[in-house]
mmCIF file of C-alpha atoms in Angstrom:
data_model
loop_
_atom_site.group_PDB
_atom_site.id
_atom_site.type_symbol
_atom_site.label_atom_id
_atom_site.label_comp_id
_atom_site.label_asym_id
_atom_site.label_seq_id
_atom_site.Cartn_x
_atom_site.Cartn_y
_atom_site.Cartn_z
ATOM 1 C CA UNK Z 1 0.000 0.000 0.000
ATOM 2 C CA UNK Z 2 1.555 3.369 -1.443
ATOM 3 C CA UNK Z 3 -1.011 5.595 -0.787
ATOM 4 C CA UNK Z 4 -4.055 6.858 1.019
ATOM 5 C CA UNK Z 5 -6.940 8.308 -1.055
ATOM 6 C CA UNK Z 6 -8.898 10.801 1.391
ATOM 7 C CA UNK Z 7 -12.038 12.739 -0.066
ATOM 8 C CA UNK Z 8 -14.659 15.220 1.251
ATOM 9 C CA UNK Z 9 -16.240 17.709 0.238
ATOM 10 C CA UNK Z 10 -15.605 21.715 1.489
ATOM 11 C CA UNK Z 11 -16.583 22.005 5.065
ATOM 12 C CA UNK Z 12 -16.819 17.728 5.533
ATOM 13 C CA UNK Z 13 -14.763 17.965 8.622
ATOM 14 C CA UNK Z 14 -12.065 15.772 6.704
ATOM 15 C CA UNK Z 15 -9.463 17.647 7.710
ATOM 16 C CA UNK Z 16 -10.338 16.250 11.741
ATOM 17 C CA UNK Z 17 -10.005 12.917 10.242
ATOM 18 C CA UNK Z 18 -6.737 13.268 8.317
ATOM 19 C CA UNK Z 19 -5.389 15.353 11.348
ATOM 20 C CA UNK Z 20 -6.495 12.337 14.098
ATOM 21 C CA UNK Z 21 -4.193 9.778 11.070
ATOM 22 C CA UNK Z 22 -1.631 12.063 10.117
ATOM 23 C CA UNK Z 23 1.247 11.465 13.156
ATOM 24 C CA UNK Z 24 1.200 7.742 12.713
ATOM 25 C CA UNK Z 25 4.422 6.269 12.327
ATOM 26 C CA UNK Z 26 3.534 4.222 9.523
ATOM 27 C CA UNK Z 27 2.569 7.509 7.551
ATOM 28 C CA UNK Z 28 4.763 10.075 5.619
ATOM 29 C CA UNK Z 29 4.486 13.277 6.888
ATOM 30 C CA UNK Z 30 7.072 14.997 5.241
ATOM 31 C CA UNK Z 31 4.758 17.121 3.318
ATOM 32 C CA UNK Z 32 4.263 19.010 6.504
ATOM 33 C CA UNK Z 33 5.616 22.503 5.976
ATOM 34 C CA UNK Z 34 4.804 25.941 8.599
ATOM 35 C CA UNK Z 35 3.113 27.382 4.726
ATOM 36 C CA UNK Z 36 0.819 24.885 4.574
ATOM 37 C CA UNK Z 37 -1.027 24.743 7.669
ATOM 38 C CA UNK Z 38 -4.054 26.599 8.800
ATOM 39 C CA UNK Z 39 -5.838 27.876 12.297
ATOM 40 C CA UNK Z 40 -9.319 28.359 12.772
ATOM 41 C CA UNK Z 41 -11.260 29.242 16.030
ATOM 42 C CA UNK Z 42 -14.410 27.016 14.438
ATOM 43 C CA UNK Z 43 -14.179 24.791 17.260
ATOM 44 C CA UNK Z 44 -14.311 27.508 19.817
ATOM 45 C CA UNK Z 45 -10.042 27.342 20.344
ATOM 46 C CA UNK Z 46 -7.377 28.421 18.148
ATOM 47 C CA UNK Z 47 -6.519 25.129 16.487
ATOM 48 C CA UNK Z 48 -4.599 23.592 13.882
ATOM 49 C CA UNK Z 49 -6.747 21.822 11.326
ATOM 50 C CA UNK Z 50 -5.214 22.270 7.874
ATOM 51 C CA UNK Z 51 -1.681 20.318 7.552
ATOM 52 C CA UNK Z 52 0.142 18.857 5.159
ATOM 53 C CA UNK Z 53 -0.702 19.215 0.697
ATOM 54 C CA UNK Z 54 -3.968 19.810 -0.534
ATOM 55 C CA UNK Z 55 -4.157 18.414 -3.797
ATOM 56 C CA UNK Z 56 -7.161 19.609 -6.495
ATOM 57 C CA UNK Z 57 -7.660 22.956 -9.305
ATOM 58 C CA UNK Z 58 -5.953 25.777 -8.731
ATOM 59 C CA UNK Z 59 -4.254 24.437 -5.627
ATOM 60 C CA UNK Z 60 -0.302 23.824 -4.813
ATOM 61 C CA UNK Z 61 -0.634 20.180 -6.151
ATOM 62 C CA UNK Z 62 -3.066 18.068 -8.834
ATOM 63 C CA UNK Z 63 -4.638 21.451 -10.636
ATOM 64 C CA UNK Z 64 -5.282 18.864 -13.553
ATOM 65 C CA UNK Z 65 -7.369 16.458 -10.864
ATOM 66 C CA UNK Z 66 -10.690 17.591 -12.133
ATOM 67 C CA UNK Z 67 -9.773 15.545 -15.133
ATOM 68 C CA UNK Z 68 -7.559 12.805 -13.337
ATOM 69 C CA UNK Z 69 -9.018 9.892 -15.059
ATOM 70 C CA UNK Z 70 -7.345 11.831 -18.742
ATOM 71 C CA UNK Z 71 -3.639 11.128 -17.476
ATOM 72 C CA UNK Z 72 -1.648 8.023 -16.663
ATOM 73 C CA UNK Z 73 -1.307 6.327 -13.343
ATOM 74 C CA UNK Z 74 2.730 7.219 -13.981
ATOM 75 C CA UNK Z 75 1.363 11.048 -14.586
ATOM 76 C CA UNK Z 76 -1.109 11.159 -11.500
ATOM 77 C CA UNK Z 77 1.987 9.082 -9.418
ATOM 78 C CA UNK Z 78 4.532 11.941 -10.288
ATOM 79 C CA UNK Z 79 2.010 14.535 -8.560
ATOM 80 C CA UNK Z 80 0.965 12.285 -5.530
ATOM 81 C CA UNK Z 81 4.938 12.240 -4.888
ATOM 82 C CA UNK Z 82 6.040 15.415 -5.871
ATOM 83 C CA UNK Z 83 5.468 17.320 -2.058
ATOM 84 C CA UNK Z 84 7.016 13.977 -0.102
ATOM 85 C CA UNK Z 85 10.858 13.745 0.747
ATOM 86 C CA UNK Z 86 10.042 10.529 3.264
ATOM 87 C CA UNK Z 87 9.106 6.865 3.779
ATOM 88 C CA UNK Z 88 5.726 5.730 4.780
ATOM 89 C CA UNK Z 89 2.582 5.331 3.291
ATOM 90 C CA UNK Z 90 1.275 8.779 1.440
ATOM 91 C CA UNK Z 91 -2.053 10.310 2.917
ATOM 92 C CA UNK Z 92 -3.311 12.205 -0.758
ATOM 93 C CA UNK Z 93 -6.134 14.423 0.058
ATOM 94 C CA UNK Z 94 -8.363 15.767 -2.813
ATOM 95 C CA UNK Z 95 -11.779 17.024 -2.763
ATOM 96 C CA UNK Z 96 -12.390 16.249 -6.367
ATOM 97 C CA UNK Z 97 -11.187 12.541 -5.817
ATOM 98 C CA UNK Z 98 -15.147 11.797 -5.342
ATOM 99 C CA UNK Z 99 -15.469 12.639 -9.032
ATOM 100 C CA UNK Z 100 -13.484 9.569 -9.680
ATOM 101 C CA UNK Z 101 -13.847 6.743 -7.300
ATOM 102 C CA UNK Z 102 -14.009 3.880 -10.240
ATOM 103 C CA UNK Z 103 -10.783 4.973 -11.551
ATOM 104 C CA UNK Z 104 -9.085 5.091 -7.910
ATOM 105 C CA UNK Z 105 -10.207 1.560 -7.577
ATOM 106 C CA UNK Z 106 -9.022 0.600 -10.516
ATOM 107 C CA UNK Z 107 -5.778 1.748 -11.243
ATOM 108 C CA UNK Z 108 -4.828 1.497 -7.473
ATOM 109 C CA UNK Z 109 -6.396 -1.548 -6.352
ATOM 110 C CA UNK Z 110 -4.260 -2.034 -2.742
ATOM 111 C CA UNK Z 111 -4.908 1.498 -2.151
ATOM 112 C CA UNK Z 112 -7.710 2.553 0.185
ATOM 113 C CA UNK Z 113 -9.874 5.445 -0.036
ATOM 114 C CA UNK Z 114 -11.813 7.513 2.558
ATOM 115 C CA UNK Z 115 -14.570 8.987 2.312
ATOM 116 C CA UNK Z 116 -16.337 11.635 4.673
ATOM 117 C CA UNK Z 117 -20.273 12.420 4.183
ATOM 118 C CA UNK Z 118 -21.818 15.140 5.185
ATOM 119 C CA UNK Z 119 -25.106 16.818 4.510
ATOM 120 C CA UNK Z 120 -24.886 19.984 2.360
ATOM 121 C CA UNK Z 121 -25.761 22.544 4.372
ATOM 122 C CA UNK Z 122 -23.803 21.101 7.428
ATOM 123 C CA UNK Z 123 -20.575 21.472 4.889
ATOM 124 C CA UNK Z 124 -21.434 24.629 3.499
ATOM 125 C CA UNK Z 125 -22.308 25.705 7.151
ATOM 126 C CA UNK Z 126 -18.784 24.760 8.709
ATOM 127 C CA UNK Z 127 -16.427 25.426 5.587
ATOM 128 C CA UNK Z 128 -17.949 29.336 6.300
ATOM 129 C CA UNK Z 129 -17.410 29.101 9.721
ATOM 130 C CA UNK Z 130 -13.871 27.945 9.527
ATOM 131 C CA UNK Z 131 -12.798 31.288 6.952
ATOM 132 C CA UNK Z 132 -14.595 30.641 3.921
ATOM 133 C CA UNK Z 133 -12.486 32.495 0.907
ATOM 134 C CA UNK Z 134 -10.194 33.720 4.050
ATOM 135 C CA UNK Z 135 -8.690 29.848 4.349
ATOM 136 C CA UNK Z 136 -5.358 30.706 4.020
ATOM 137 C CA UNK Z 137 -4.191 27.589 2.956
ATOM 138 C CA UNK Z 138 -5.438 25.967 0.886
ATOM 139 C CA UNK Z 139 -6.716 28.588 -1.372
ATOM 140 C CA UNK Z 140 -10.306 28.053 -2.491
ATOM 141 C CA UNK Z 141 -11.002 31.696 -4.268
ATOM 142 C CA UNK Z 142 -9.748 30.876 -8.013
ATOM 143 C CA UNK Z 143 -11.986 27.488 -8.212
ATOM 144 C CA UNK Z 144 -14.649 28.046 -5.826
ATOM 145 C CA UNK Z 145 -14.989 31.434 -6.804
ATOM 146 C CA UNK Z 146 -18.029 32.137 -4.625
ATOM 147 C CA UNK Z 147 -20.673 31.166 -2.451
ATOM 148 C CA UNK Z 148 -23.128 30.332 -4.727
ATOM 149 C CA UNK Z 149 -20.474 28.010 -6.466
ATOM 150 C CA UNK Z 150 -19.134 26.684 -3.309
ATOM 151 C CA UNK Z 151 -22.840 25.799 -2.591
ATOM 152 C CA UNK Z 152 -22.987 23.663 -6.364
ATOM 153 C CA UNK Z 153 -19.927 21.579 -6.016
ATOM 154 C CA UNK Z 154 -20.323 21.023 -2.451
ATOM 155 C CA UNK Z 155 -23.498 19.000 -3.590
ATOM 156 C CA UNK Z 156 -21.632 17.609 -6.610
ATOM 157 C CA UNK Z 157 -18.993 16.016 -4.960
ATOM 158 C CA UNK Z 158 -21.319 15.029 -1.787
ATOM 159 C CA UNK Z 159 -23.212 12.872 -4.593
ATOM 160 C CA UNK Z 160 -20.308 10.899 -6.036
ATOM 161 C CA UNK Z 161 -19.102 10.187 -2.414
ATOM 162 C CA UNK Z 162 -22.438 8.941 -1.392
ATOM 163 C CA UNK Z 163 -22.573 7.138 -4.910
ATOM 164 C CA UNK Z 164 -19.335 5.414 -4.182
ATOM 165 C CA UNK Z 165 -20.471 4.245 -0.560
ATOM 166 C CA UNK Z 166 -23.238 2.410 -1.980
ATOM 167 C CA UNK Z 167 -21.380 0.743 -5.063
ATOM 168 C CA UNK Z 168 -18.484 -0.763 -2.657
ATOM 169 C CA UNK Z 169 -18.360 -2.686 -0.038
ATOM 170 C CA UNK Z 170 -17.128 -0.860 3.141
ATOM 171 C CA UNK Z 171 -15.968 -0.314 6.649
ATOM 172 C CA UNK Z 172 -17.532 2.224 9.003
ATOM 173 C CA UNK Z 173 -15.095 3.278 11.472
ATOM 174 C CA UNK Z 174 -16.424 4.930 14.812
ATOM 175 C CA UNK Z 175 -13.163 6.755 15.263
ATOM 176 C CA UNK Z 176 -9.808 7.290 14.830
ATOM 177 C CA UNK Z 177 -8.323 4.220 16.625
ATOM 178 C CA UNK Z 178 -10.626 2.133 14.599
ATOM 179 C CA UNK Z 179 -9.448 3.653 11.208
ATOM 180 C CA UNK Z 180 -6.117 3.100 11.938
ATOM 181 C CA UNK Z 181 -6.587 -0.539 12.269
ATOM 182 C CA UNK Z 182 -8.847 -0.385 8.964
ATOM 183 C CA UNK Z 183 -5.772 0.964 7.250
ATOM 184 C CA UNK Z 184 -3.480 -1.131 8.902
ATOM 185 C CA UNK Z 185 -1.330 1.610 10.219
ATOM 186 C CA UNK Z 186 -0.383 1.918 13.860
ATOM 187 C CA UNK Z 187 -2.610 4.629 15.710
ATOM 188 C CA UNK Z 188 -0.875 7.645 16.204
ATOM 189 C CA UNK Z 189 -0.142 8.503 20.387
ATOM 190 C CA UNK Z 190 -2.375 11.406 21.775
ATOM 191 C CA UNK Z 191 -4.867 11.503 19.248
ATOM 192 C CA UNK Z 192 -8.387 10.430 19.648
ATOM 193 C CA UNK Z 193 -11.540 11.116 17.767
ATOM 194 C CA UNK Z 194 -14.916 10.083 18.591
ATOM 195 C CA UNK Z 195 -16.605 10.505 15.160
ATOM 196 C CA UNK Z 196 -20.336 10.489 16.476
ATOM 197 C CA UNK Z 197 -19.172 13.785 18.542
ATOM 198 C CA UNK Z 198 -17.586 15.076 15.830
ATOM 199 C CA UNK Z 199 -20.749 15.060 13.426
ATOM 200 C CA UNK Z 200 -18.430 13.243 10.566
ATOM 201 C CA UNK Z 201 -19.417 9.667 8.693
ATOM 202 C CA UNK Z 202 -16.588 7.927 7.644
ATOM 203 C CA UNK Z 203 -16.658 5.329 5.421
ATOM 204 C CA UNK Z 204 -13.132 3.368 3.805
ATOM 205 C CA UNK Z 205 -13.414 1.501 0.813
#
């Protein structure tokens, strides 16, 4: 297992999830860099949510990932590896990966992918609440462009999650501990997350 496919759409909360995955030791974290983190006070403390590359359109990594399924697994490989320096198994985080579940699957078989569901609104709600276009990284303005647009693909790529949970079989993890051992990496120390409290569904397949 190279990688780690994580999707959700703006505002999913999947950011929690990677964050609760991201210090195992069985992961590669050296995408971490000071520039590409990001606070919010959502949660009612100053707290870091946003770590490590976010890959999709007009973003640092994967602009071309609208239209992943139009380049080569040895094209898509060369930008899941570019930010990574390590050793470990690669967490690659893309909201636009629900667009293209079948060819995830398919051309990376071994490779499990993560889905977080949330209604609409509830996304739409929290991505707001967390900065909206003043999310310093990533950026959102360029692609996003605006609420009402926000609003659209929110619901776009909620629907090809939620069509991608009921195609494959999957595993329903109550928390973080539990992913871990879904992903067979070792659960990192210090970090727990109750997914019920935090309002998130997550789903691997």
């Amino acid at each position: 297992m190279k990688y780690i496919f994580v999707s959700g759409a703006p505002g999913s909360k999947w950011s929690s999830v990677v964050k609760n995955i991201y210090y195992s030791a069985d992961v590669d974290s050296s995408d971490y860099s000071e520039a590409r983190t990001y606070h919010h006070d959502a949660t009612g403390t100053m707290e870091l949510l946003h770590m490590g590359v976010y890959w999709g359109p007009a973003m640092e990594f994967g602009d071309h990932f609208e239209r992943l399924d139009q380049y080569t697994k040895e094209q898509n490989e060369a930008e899941f590896d570019a930010p990574f320096s390590g050793t470990g198994v690669r967490i690659i985080k893309s909201h636009v990966f629900g667009y293209h579940i079948d060819y995830i699957k398919k051309t990376w078989p071994d490779c499990p992918i993560v889905l977080i569901d949330r209604t609409d609104d509830a996304c739409l709600g929290w991505w707001v609440k967390c900065g909206h276009f003043d999310i310093t990284y990533p950026l959102y303005h360029d692609y996003y462009k605006n609420l009402k647009t926000m609003a659209g693909i929110i619901q776009d790529q909620n629907r090809g999650i939620q069509q991608a949970i009921a195609r494959y079989p999957a595993t329903c993890p109550n928390n973080n501990l539990e992913l871990c051992k879904s992903l067979d990496i070792s659960p990192p120390e210090s970090y727990f997350q109750d997914y019920y409290k935090s309002d998130v569904k997550v789903t691997v397949i």
